[in-house]
PDB file of C-alpha atoms in Angstrom:
ATOM      1  CA  MET A   1       1.409  14.148  16.959  1.00 86.00           C
ATOM      2  CA  LYS A   2      -2.043  15.127  15.698  1.00 92.00           C
ATOM      3  CA  ASN A   3      -5.044  12.787  15.700  1.00 91.00           C
ATOM      4  CA  ILE A   4      -7.273  12.937  12.634  1.00 92.00           C
ATOM      5  CA  SER A   5     -10.967  12.131  13.039  1.00 93.00           C
ATOM      6  CA  THR A   6     -12.076   9.028  11.101  1.00 95.00           C
ATOM      7  CA  GLY A   7     -15.686   8.523  12.198  1.00 93.00           C
ATOM      8  CA  THR A   8     -14.990   5.013  13.492  1.00 95.00           C
ATOM      9  CA  SER A   9     -13.022   3.367  16.300  1.00 96.00           C
ATOM     10  CA  HIS A  10     -11.857   0.751  13.778  1.00 96.00           C
ATOM     11  CA  LEU A  11      -9.503   3.238  12.153  1.00 97.00           C
ATOM     12  CA  ILE A  12      -6.861   5.412  13.848  1.00 97.00           C
ATOM     13  CA  VAL A  13      -5.138   8.129  11.832  1.00 98.00           C
ATOM     14  CA  THR A  14      -2.320  10.372  13.056  1.00 97.00           C
ATOM     15  CA  GLU A  15      -0.070  12.988  11.484  1.00 96.00           C
ATOM     16  CA  ASP A  16       3.343  13.911  12.882  1.00 94.00           C
ATOM     17  CA  SER A  17       5.315  17.159  12.670  1.00 91.00           C
ATOM     18  CA  ASN A  18       6.986  16.002   9.430  1.00 91.00           C
ATOM     19  CA  ASN A  19       3.593  15.558   7.723  1.00 93.00           C
ATOM     20  CA  VAL A  20       3.842  11.781   7.842  1.00 96.00           C
ATOM     21  CA  ILE A  21       0.375  10.233   8.099  1.00 97.00           C
ATOM     22  CA  THR A  22      -0.085   6.844   9.765  1.00 98.00           C
ATOM     23  CA  ILE A  23      -3.262   4.830   9.245  1.00 98.00           C
ATOM     24  CA  THR A  24      -3.784   2.032  11.768  1.00 98.00           C
ATOM     25  CA  LEU A  25      -6.428  -0.600  11.031  1.00 98.00           C
ATOM     26  CA  ASN A  26      -7.872  -1.030  14.507  1.00 98.00           C
ATOM     27  CA  ASN A  27     -10.039  -4.116  14.783  1.00 95.00           C
ATOM     28  CA  PRO A  28      -7.584  -6.659  16.230  1.00 96.00           C
ATOM     29  CA  ARG A  29     -10.365  -8.960  17.456  1.00 94.00           C
ATOM     30  CA  TYR A  30     -11.131  -9.765  13.801  1.00 94.00           C
ATOM     31  CA  LEU A  31      -7.520  -9.387  12.625  1.00 96.00           C
ATOM     32  CA  ASN A  32      -8.298  -5.969  11.111  1.00 97.00           C
ATOM     33  CA  ALA A  33     -10.626  -7.427   8.491  1.00 96.00           C
ATOM     34  CA  LEU A  34     -11.903  -5.032   5.830  1.00 95.00           C
ATOM     35  CA  SER A  35     -15.413  -4.857   7.238  1.00 92.00           C
ATOM     36  CA  GLU A  36     -18.179  -2.339   6.616  1.00 91.00           C
ATOM     37  CA  GLU A  37     -17.197  -0.748   9.949  1.00 92.00           C
ATOM     38  CA  LEU A  38     -13.713  -0.055   8.565  1.00 95.00           C
ATOM     39  CA  SER A  39     -13.467  -0.010   4.759  1.00 96.00           C
ATOM     40  CA  PRO A  40     -15.826   2.904   3.924  1.00 96.00           C
ATOM     41  CA  TYR A  41     -14.021   5.130   6.419  1.00 97.00           C
ATOM     42  CA  LEU A  42     -10.653   4.045   5.059  1.00 97.00           C
ATOM     43  CA  ARG A  43     -11.740   5.091   1.566  1.00 97.00           C
ATOM     44  CA  LYS A  44     -12.814   8.505   2.854  1.00 97.00           C
ATOM     45  CA  ILE A  45      -9.477   9.068   4.604  1.00 97.00           C
ATOM     46  CA  LEU A  46      -7.558   8.034   1.497  1.00 97.00           C
ATOM     47  CA  LYS A  47      -9.506  10.528  -0.603  1.00 97.00           C
ATOM     48  CA  LYS A  48      -8.583  13.286   1.856  1.00 96.00           C
ATOM     49  CA  ILE A  49      -4.915  12.283   1.787  1.00 96.00           C
ATOM     50  CA  ASN A  50      -4.972  12.299  -2.012  1.00 96.00           C
ATOM     51  CA  LYS A  51      -6.054  15.953  -1.920  1.00 94.00           C
ATOM     52  CA  ASP A  52      -3.630  16.972   0.855  1.00 91.00           C
ATOM     53  CA  SER A  53      -0.637  18.662  -0.776  1.00 88.00           C
ATOM     54  CA  ASN A  54       1.216  18.835   2.578  1.00 91.00           C
ATOM     55  CA  CYS A  55       1.292  15.083   3.220  1.00 94.00           C
ATOM     56  CA  LYS A  56       4.789  13.682   2.593  1.00 95.00           C
ATOM     57  CA  LEU A  57       4.435  10.004   3.381  1.00 97.00           C
ATOM     58  CA  LEU A  58       1.692   7.478   4.159  1.00 98.00           C
ATOM     59  CA  ILE A  59       2.157   4.557   6.559  1.00 98.00           C
ATOM     60  CA  ILE A  60      -0.462   1.791   6.807  1.00 98.00           C
ATOM     61  CA  ARG A  61      -0.293  -0.757   9.605  1.00 98.00           C
ATOM     62  CA  GLY A  62      -2.530  -2.999  11.698  1.00 98.00           C
ATOM     63  CA  ALA A  63      -3.203  -3.101  15.431  1.00 98.00           C
ATOM     64  CA  GLY A  64      -2.531  -6.301  17.351  1.00 96.00           C
ATOM     65  CA  LYS A  65      -1.232  -9.509  15.767  1.00 94.00           C
ATOM     66  CA  ALA A  66      -2.276  -8.885  12.159  1.00 97.00           C
ATOM     67  CA  PHE A  67      -1.820  -6.388   9.374  1.00 98.00           C
ATOM     68  CA  CYS A  68      -5.112  -7.283   7.702  1.00 98.00           C
ATOM     69  CA  SER A  69      -6.862 -10.631   7.261  1.00 96.00           C
ATOM     70  CA  GLY A  70      -8.855  -9.497   4.210  1.00 94.00           C
ATOM     71  CA  GLY A  71     -12.628  -9.648   4.066  1.00 86.00           C
ATOM     72  CA  ASN A  72     -14.728 -10.576   7.078  1.00 77.00           C
ATOM     73  CA  ILE A  73     -15.694 -14.136   6.113  1.00 76.00           C
ATOM     74  CA  LYS A  74     -18.467 -14.311   8.734  1.00 70.00           C
ATOM     75  CA  LYS A  75     -20.286 -11.474   7.008  1.00 67.00           C
ATOM     76  CA  MET A  76     -19.797 -12.574   3.401  1.00 67.00           C
ATOM     77  CA  ASN A  77     -22.993 -13.047   1.398  1.00 61.00           C
ATOM     78  CA  ASN A  78     -24.072 -16.436   0.112  1.00 53.00           C
ATOM     79  CA  PHE A  79     -25.504 -15.674  -3.322  1.00 47.00           C
ATOM     80  CA  ASN A  80     -28.165 -17.956  -4.769  1.00 50.00           C
ATOM     81  CA  ASN A  81     -28.611 -18.191  -8.537  1.00 51.00           C
ATOM     82  CA  THR A  82     -31.610 -15.841  -8.633  1.00 47.00           C
ATOM     83  CA  SER A  83     -29.974 -12.949  -6.769  1.00 54.00           C
ATOM     84  CA  LEU A  84     -26.704 -13.477  -8.637  1.00 55.00           C
ATOM     85  CA  THR A  85     -28.422 -13.170 -12.025  1.00 55.00           C
ATOM     86  CA  LYS A  86     -30.611 -10.271 -10.968  1.00 59.00           C
ATOM     87  CA  ASN A  87     -27.888  -8.114  -9.425  1.00 86.00           C
ATOM     88  CA  PHE A  88     -24.745  -9.269 -11.227  1.00 86.00           C
ATOM     89  CA  ALA A  89     -23.999  -6.052 -13.160  1.00 86.00           C
ATOM     90  CA  GLN A  90     -24.671  -3.851 -10.148  1.00 88.00           C
ATOM     91  CA  LYS A  91     -22.505  -6.006  -7.905  1.00 88.00           C
ATOM     92  CA  VAL A  92     -19.633  -5.997 -10.394  1.00 91.00           C
ATOM     93  CA  TYR A  93     -19.823  -2.201 -10.696  1.00 92.00           C
ATOM     94  CA  ALA A  94     -19.974  -1.711  -6.918  1.00 91.00           C
ATOM     95  CA  LEU A  95     -16.983  -3.956  -6.229  1.00 93.00           C
ATOM     96  CA  GLU A  96     -14.941  -2.427  -9.044  1.00 96.00           C
ATOM     97  CA  LYS A  97     -15.618   1.041  -7.601  1.00 96.00           C
ATOM     98  CA  LYS A  98     -14.637  -0.078  -4.088  1.00 96.00           C
ATOM     99  CA  GLN A  99     -11.382  -1.551  -5.388  1.00 97.00           C
ATOM    100  CA  LYS A 100     -10.453   1.605  -7.317  1.00 98.00           C
ATOM    101  CA  GLU A 101     -11.143   3.761  -4.263  1.00 98.00           C
ATOM    102  CA  LEU A 102      -8.974   1.651  -1.957  1.00 98.00           C
ATOM    103  CA  THR A 103      -5.983  -0.241  -3.367  1.00 98.00           C
ATOM    104  CA  GLY A 104      -6.273   1.608  -6.678  1.00 98.00           C
ATOM    105  CA  LEU A 105      -6.108   4.966  -4.922  1.00 98.00           C
ATOM    106  CA  ILE A 106      -3.179   3.899  -2.721  1.00 98.00           C
ATOM    107  CA  TYR A 107      -1.214   2.656  -5.730  1.00 98.00           C
ATOM    108  CA  ASN A 108      -1.833   5.915  -7.591  1.00 97.00           C
ATOM    109  CA  LEU A 109      -0.966   8.279  -4.726  1.00 97.00           C
ATOM    110  CA  LYS A 110       1.863  10.632  -5.684  1.00 96.00           C
ATOM    111  CA  ILE A 111       3.534  10.329  -2.278  1.00 96.00           C
ATOM    112  CA  PRO A 112       5.511   7.280  -1.080  1.00 97.00           C
ATOM    113  CA  THR A 113       3.486   4.655   0.786  1.00 98.00           C
ATOM    114  CA  ILE A 114       4.656   2.002   3.246  1.00 98.00           C
ATOM    115  CA  ALA A 115       2.821  -1.037   4.601  1.00 98.00           C
ATOM    116  CA  VAL A 116       4.130  -2.105   8.010  1.00 98.00           C
ATOM    117  CA  ILE A 117       3.581  -5.856   8.384  1.00 98.00           C
ATOM    118  CA  THR A 118       3.878  -7.313  11.886  1.00 98.00           C
ATOM    119  CA  GLY A 119       1.598 -10.321  11.544  1.00 98.00           C
ATOM    120  CA  ALA A 120      -0.941 -11.912   9.224  1.00 97.00           C
ATOM    121  CA  CYS A 121      -1.403 -10.417   5.774  1.00 98.00           C
ATOM    122  CA  ALA A 122      -4.091 -12.364   3.918  1.00 98.00           C
ATOM    123  CA  GLY A 123      -6.653 -12.115   1.138  1.00 97.00           C
ATOM    124  CA  ALA A 124      -7.578  -8.534   0.373  1.00 97.00           C
ATOM    125  CA  GLY A 125      -5.123  -7.543   3.113  1.00 98.00           C
ATOM    126  CA  PHE A 126      -2.413  -9.056   0.908  1.00 98.00           C
ATOM    127  CA  SER A 127      -3.644  -6.820  -1.925  1.00 98.00           C
ATOM    128  CA  LEU A 128      -3.651  -3.817   0.400  1.00 98.00           C
ATOM    129  CA  ALA A 129      -0.011  -4.397   1.324  1.00 98.00           C
ATOM    130  CA  LEU A 130       1.002  -4.907  -2.315  1.00 98.00           C
ATOM    131  CA  SER A 131      -0.622  -1.626  -3.337  1.00 98.00           C
ATOM    132  CA  CYS A 132       1.945   0.217  -1.213  1.00 98.00           C
ATOM    133  CA  ASP A 133       5.357   1.211  -2.600  1.00 98.00           C
ATOM    134  CA  LEU A 134       7.301  -0.521   0.172  1.00 98.00           C
ATOM    135  CA  ARG A 135       6.551  -3.250   2.698  1.00 98.00           C
ATOM    136  CA  ILE A 136       8.501  -3.438   5.948  1.00 98.00           C
ATOM    137  CA  GLY A 137       8.055  -6.371   8.300  1.00 98.00           C
ATOM    138  CA  ASN A 138       9.202  -7.967  11.529  1.00 98.00           C
ATOM    139  CA  LYS A 139       9.801 -11.651  12.250  1.00 98.00           C
ATOM    140  CA  ASN A 140       6.059 -12.260  12.779  1.00 98.00           C
ATOM    141  CA  ALA A 141       5.055 -11.065   9.322  1.00 98.00           C
ATOM    142  CA  PHE A 142       3.579 -13.583   6.914  1.00 98.00           C
ATOM    143  CA  PHE A 143       1.565 -13.568   3.695  1.00 98.00           C
ATOM    144  CA  ILE A 144      -1.090 -15.984   2.458  1.00 98.00           C
ATOM    145  CA  SER A 145      -3.637 -15.711  -0.349  1.00 97.00           C
ATOM    146  CA  ASN A 146      -6.470 -17.915   0.988  1.00 95.00           C
ATOM    147  CA  TYR A 147      -8.918 -16.857  -1.745  1.00 95.00           C
ATOM    148  CA  SER A 148      -9.452 -20.270  -3.342  1.00 95.00           C
ATOM    149  CA  LYS A 149      -9.854 -21.851   0.101  1.00 94.00           C
ATOM    150  CA  ILE A 150     -13.128 -19.968   0.459  1.00 93.00           C
ATOM    151  CA  GLY A 151     -14.145 -20.409  -3.179  1.00 93.00           C
ATOM    152  CA  LEU A 152     -13.126 -16.962  -4.415  1.00 95.00           C
ATOM    153  CA  SER A 153     -10.786 -15.881  -7.219  1.00 96.00           C
ATOM    154  CA  GLY A 154      -9.223 -12.729  -5.750  1.00 96.00           C
ATOM    155  CA  ASP A 155      -9.913  -9.003  -5.706  1.00 97.00           C
ATOM    156  CA  TYR A 156      -8.421  -5.575  -4.944  1.00 97.00           C
ATOM    157  CA  GLY A 157      -5.810  -6.126  -7.658  1.00 98.00           C
ATOM    158  CA  ILE A 158      -3.970  -9.096  -6.152  1.00 98.00           C
ATOM    159  CA  SER A 159      -3.484 -10.884  -9.503  1.00 98.00           C
ATOM    160  CA  TRP A 160      -2.097  -7.697 -11.085  1.00 98.00           C
ATOM    161  CA  PHE A 161       0.118  -6.691  -8.147  1.00 98.00           C
ATOM    162  CA  LEU A 162       1.518 -10.186  -7.592  1.00 98.00           C
ATOM    163  CA  SER A 163       2.174 -11.035 -11.243  1.00 97.00           C
ATOM    164  CA  ASN A 164       3.858  -7.667 -11.848  1.00 96.00           C
ATOM    165  CA  LEU A 165       6.001  -8.056  -8.746  1.00 97.00           C
ATOM    166  CA  LEU A 166       6.922 -11.749  -8.911  1.00 97.00           C
ATOM    167  CA  GLY A 167       5.914 -12.961 -12.372  1.00 97.00           C
ATOM    168  CA  GLU A 168       2.986 -15.014 -13.617  1.00 97.00           C
ATOM    169  CA  SER A 169       4.237 -18.435 -12.504  1.00 98.00           C
ATOM    170  CA  LYS A 170       5.012 -17.400  -8.911  1.00 98.00           C
ATOM    171  CA  CYS A 171       1.685 -15.564  -8.714  1.00 98.00           C
ATOM    172  CA  LYS A 172      -0.126 -18.764  -9.706  1.00 98.00           C
ATOM    173  CA  GLU A 173       1.843 -20.767  -7.143  1.00 98.00           C
ATOM    174  CA  ILE A 174       0.943 -18.386  -4.318  1.00 98.00           C
ATOM    175  CA  MET A 175      -2.741 -18.176  -5.268  1.00 98.00           C
ATOM    176  CA  PHE A 176      -3.217 -21.867  -6.176  1.00 98.00           C
ATOM    177  CA  LEU A 177      -1.434 -23.464  -3.214  1.00 97.00           C
ATOM    178  CA  ASN A 178      -2.199 -20.938  -0.466  1.00 97.00           C
ATOM    179  CA  ASN A 179       1.020 -21.704   1.375  1.00 97.00           C
ATOM    180  CA  ARG A 180       1.944 -19.472   4.285  1.00 98.00           C
ATOM    181  CA  ILE A 181       4.967 -17.345   3.323  1.00 98.00           C
ATOM    182  CA  ASP A 182       6.979 -16.448   6.415  1.00 98.00           C
ATOM    183  CA  SER A 183       8.989 -13.280   6.899  1.00 98.00           C
ATOM    184  CA  LYS A 184      12.342 -14.619   5.662  1.00 98.00           C
ATOM    185  CA  LYS A 185      10.816 -16.164   2.552  1.00 98.00           C
ATOM    186  CA  SER A 186       8.833 -12.960   1.974  1.00 98.00           C
ATOM    187  CA  LEU A 187      12.045 -10.956   2.013  1.00 98.00           C
ATOM    188  CA  GLN A 188      13.702 -13.407  -0.356  1.00 98.00           C
ATOM    189  CA  LEU A 189      10.792 -13.226  -2.810  1.00 98.00           C
ATOM    190  CA  GLY A 190      10.444  -9.451  -2.610  1.00 98.00           C
ATOM    191  CA  LEU A 191       7.078  -9.360  -0.845  1.00 98.00           C
ATOM    192  CA  LEU A 192       8.948  -7.586   1.942  1.00 98.00           C
ATOM    193  CA  ASN A 193      11.438  -4.885   1.008  1.00 98.00           C
ATOM    194  CA  LEU A 194      12.920  -4.725   4.494  1.00 98.00           C
ATOM    195  CA  LEU A 195      12.856  -7.198   7.377  1.00 98.00           C
ATOM    196  CA  PHE A 196      13.857  -6.015  10.845  1.00 98.00           C
ATOM    197  CA  GLU A 197      14.029  -9.070  13.110  1.00 97.00           C
ATOM    198  CA  LYS A 198      15.513  -7.079  15.997  1.00 97.00           C
ATOM    199  CA  ASN A 199      15.039  -3.473  17.181  1.00 98.00           C
ATOM    200  CA  PHE A 200      12.019  -3.222  14.891  1.00 98.00           C
ATOM    201  CA  ASP A 201      10.522   0.012  16.220  1.00 97.00           C
ATOM    202  CA  SER A 202      13.787   1.967  16.184  1.00 98.00           C
ATOM    203  CA  LEU A 203      14.807   0.741  12.723  1.00 98.00           C
ATOM    204  CA  LEU A 204      11.333   1.446  11.350  1.00 98.00           C
ATOM    205  CA  LYS A 205      11.456   4.966  12.778  1.00 97.00           C
ATOM    206  CA  GLU A 206      14.908   5.483  11.268  1.00 97.00           C
ATOM    207  CA  THR A 207      13.677   4.357   7.850  1.00 97.00           C
ATOM    208  CA  ILE A 208      10.607   6.594   7.969  1.00 97.00           C
ATOM    209  CA  THR A 209      12.691   9.583   9.074  1.00 95.00           C
ATOM    210  CA  ASN A 210      15.157   8.943   6.261  1.00 95.00           C
ATOM    211  CA  LEU A 211      12.376   8.835   3.678  1.00 95.00           C
ATOM    212  CA  SER A 212      10.417  11.803   5.057  1.00 93.00           C
ATOM    213  CA  THR A 213      13.499  14.055   4.947  1.00 91.00           C
ATOM    214  CA  GLN A 214      14.160  13.375   1.258  1.00 92.00           C
ATOM    215  CA  SER A 215      13.008  15.816  -1.407  1.00 93.00           C
ATOM    216  CA  MET A 216       9.297  15.139  -1.772  1.00 94.00           C
ATOM    217  CA  THR A 217       9.310  16.565  -5.281  1.00 95.00           C
ATOM    218  CA  ALA A 218      12.102  14.198  -6.296  1.00 96.00           C
ATOM    219  CA  LEU A 219      10.369  11.173  -4.736  1.00 96.00           C
ATOM    220  CA  LYS A 220       7.121  12.089  -6.478  1.00 96.00           C
ATOM    221  CA  TYR A 221       8.802  12.172  -9.873  1.00 97.00           C
ATOM    222  CA  ILE A 222      10.854   9.029  -9.196  1.00 97.00           C
ATOM    223  CA  LYS A 223       7.594   7.219  -8.474  1.00 97.00           C
ATOM    224  CA  HIS A 224       6.053   8.719 -11.605  1.00 96.00           C
ATOM    225  CA  ASN A 225       9.022   7.676 -13.772  1.00 97.00           C
ATOM    226  CA  ILE A 226       8.970   4.088 -12.517  1.00 96.00           C
ATOM    227  CA  LYS A 227       5.231   3.806 -13.063  1.00 94.00           C
ATOM    228  CA  LEU A 228       5.507   5.070 -16.650  1.00 94.00           C
ATOM    229  CA  SER A 229       8.410   2.716 -17.410  1.00 94.00           C
ATOM    230  CA  LYS A 230       6.139  -0.351 -17.276  1.00 88.00           C
ATOM    231  CA  ASN A 231       4.573   0.290 -20.661  1.00 89.00           C
ATOM    232  CA  ASN A 232       7.090   2.509 -22.435  1.00 94.00           C
ATOM    233  CA  SER A 233      10.285   2.180 -24.419  1.00 96.00           C
ATOM    234  CA  LEU A 234      13.734   3.305 -23.272  1.00 96.00           C
ATOM    235  CA  ASN A 235      13.598   6.341 -25.568  1.00 97.00           C
ATOM    236  CA  LYS A 236      10.313   7.417 -23.980  1.00 96.00           C
ATOM    237  CA  ALA A 237      11.885   6.921 -20.555  1.00 96.00           C
ATOM    238  CA  PHE A 238      14.693   9.289 -21.585  1.00 97.00           C
ATOM    239  CA  LYS A 239      12.063  11.889 -22.500  1.00 97.00           C
ATOM    240  CA  TYR A 240       9.993  11.866 -19.317  1.00 97.00           C
ATOM    241  CA  GLU A 241      13.046  11.432 -17.080  1.00 97.00           C
ATOM    242  CA  ALA A 242      14.620  14.508 -18.695  1.00 98.00           C
ATOM    243  CA  LYS A 243      11.396  16.482 -18.284  1.00 97.00           C
ATOM    244  CA  ASN A 244      10.941  15.538 -14.633  1.00 97.00           C
ATOM    245  CA  LEU A 245      14.595  16.044 -13.695  1.00 97.00           C
ATOM    246  CA  ILE A 246      14.542  19.580 -15.120  1.00 97.00           C
ATOM    247  CA  LYS A 247      11.395  20.264 -13.081  1.00 96.00           C
ATOM    248  CA  CYS A 248      13.183  19.032  -9.942  1.00 96.00           C
ATOM    249  CA  SER A 249      16.288  21.105 -10.706  1.00 96.00           C
ATOM    250  CA  GLN A 250      14.208  24.285 -10.627  1.00 96.00           C
ATOM    251  CA  THR A 251      12.869  23.725  -7.098  1.00 95.00           C
ATOM    252  CA  GLU A 252      13.994  25.267  -3.829  1.00 94.00           C
ATOM    253  CA  GLU A 253      14.401  21.736  -2.445  1.00 92.00           C
ATOM    254  CA  HIS A 254      17.110  21.037  -5.017  1.00 95.00           C
ATOM    255  CA  ARG A 255      18.896  24.327  -4.356  1.00 94.00           C
ATOM    256  CA  ILE A 256      18.988  23.721  -0.595  1.00 91.00           C
ATOM    257  CA  ALA A 257      20.050  20.090  -0.980  1.00 90.00           C
ATOM    258  CA  VAL A 258      22.973  21.006  -3.258  1.00 92.00           C
ATOM    259  CA  SER A 259      24.015  23.821  -0.926  1.00 90.00           C
ATOM    260  CA  ASN A 260      23.981  21.476   2.079  1.00 86.00           C
ATOM    261  CA  PHE A 261      25.941  18.842   0.155  1.00 86.00           C
ATOM    262  CA  LYS A 262      28.650  21.399  -0.740  1.00 84.00           C
ATOM    263  CA  LYS A 263      28.900  22.523   2.888  1.00 80.00           C
ATOM    264  CA  LYS A 264      29.586  18.947   3.987  1.00 77.00           C
ATOM    265  CA  LYS A 265      32.457  18.770   1.516  1.00 62.00           C
TER     266      LYS A 265
END
């Protein structure tokens, strides 16, 4: 296991022998809030991962009893009308850029991404989890929006991620009512893909090993195909699926996988 320097104690990053990178949000005292001591460094690490052709899989998790509680409410600015009018355009641009470089970058990574949820997942932390391809939780996992409770409308793509995943009506319910969604309900809704109530660590390891030993080229193109399918017709899906499958069929990964399959027979 190799430790990767992050520049802050609030972020721990490791890489194992299978090129699986794990990012641990490490500020449990504040439930791993996306503070200025954490978020800028997280963006830098994500940019490095995006350029790393050897990375096979990204895991994001939180230390302690939370995945991520969202923004640090104690350090949120109280804007008066003068400052809001004066700096509105700049503030919109800055926040949009931050969003694109965090949840936007995670969503657009070519490699598979997993959020490991073992506690609270709230606000922008909810968005962070939704930006990952898969979410795996234990019995302590729960989701809650909380935005409107502090007079905010949502950020980091939560309205887009939630409505695409669960539909417009369910998205409104979750964001209007701010009900706590426990692990079993999260699994039922699809917020969690997998729920391991017992033997969590061993089952999580088994799942990660399974995924990391798949053909990375195939997983990359599967992810690409699914992403393109959102806004394309079936005939277009036939076209890019054919193109990407032929690309996969010409790789050494495919040749070895077929050879191993035949040996088992």
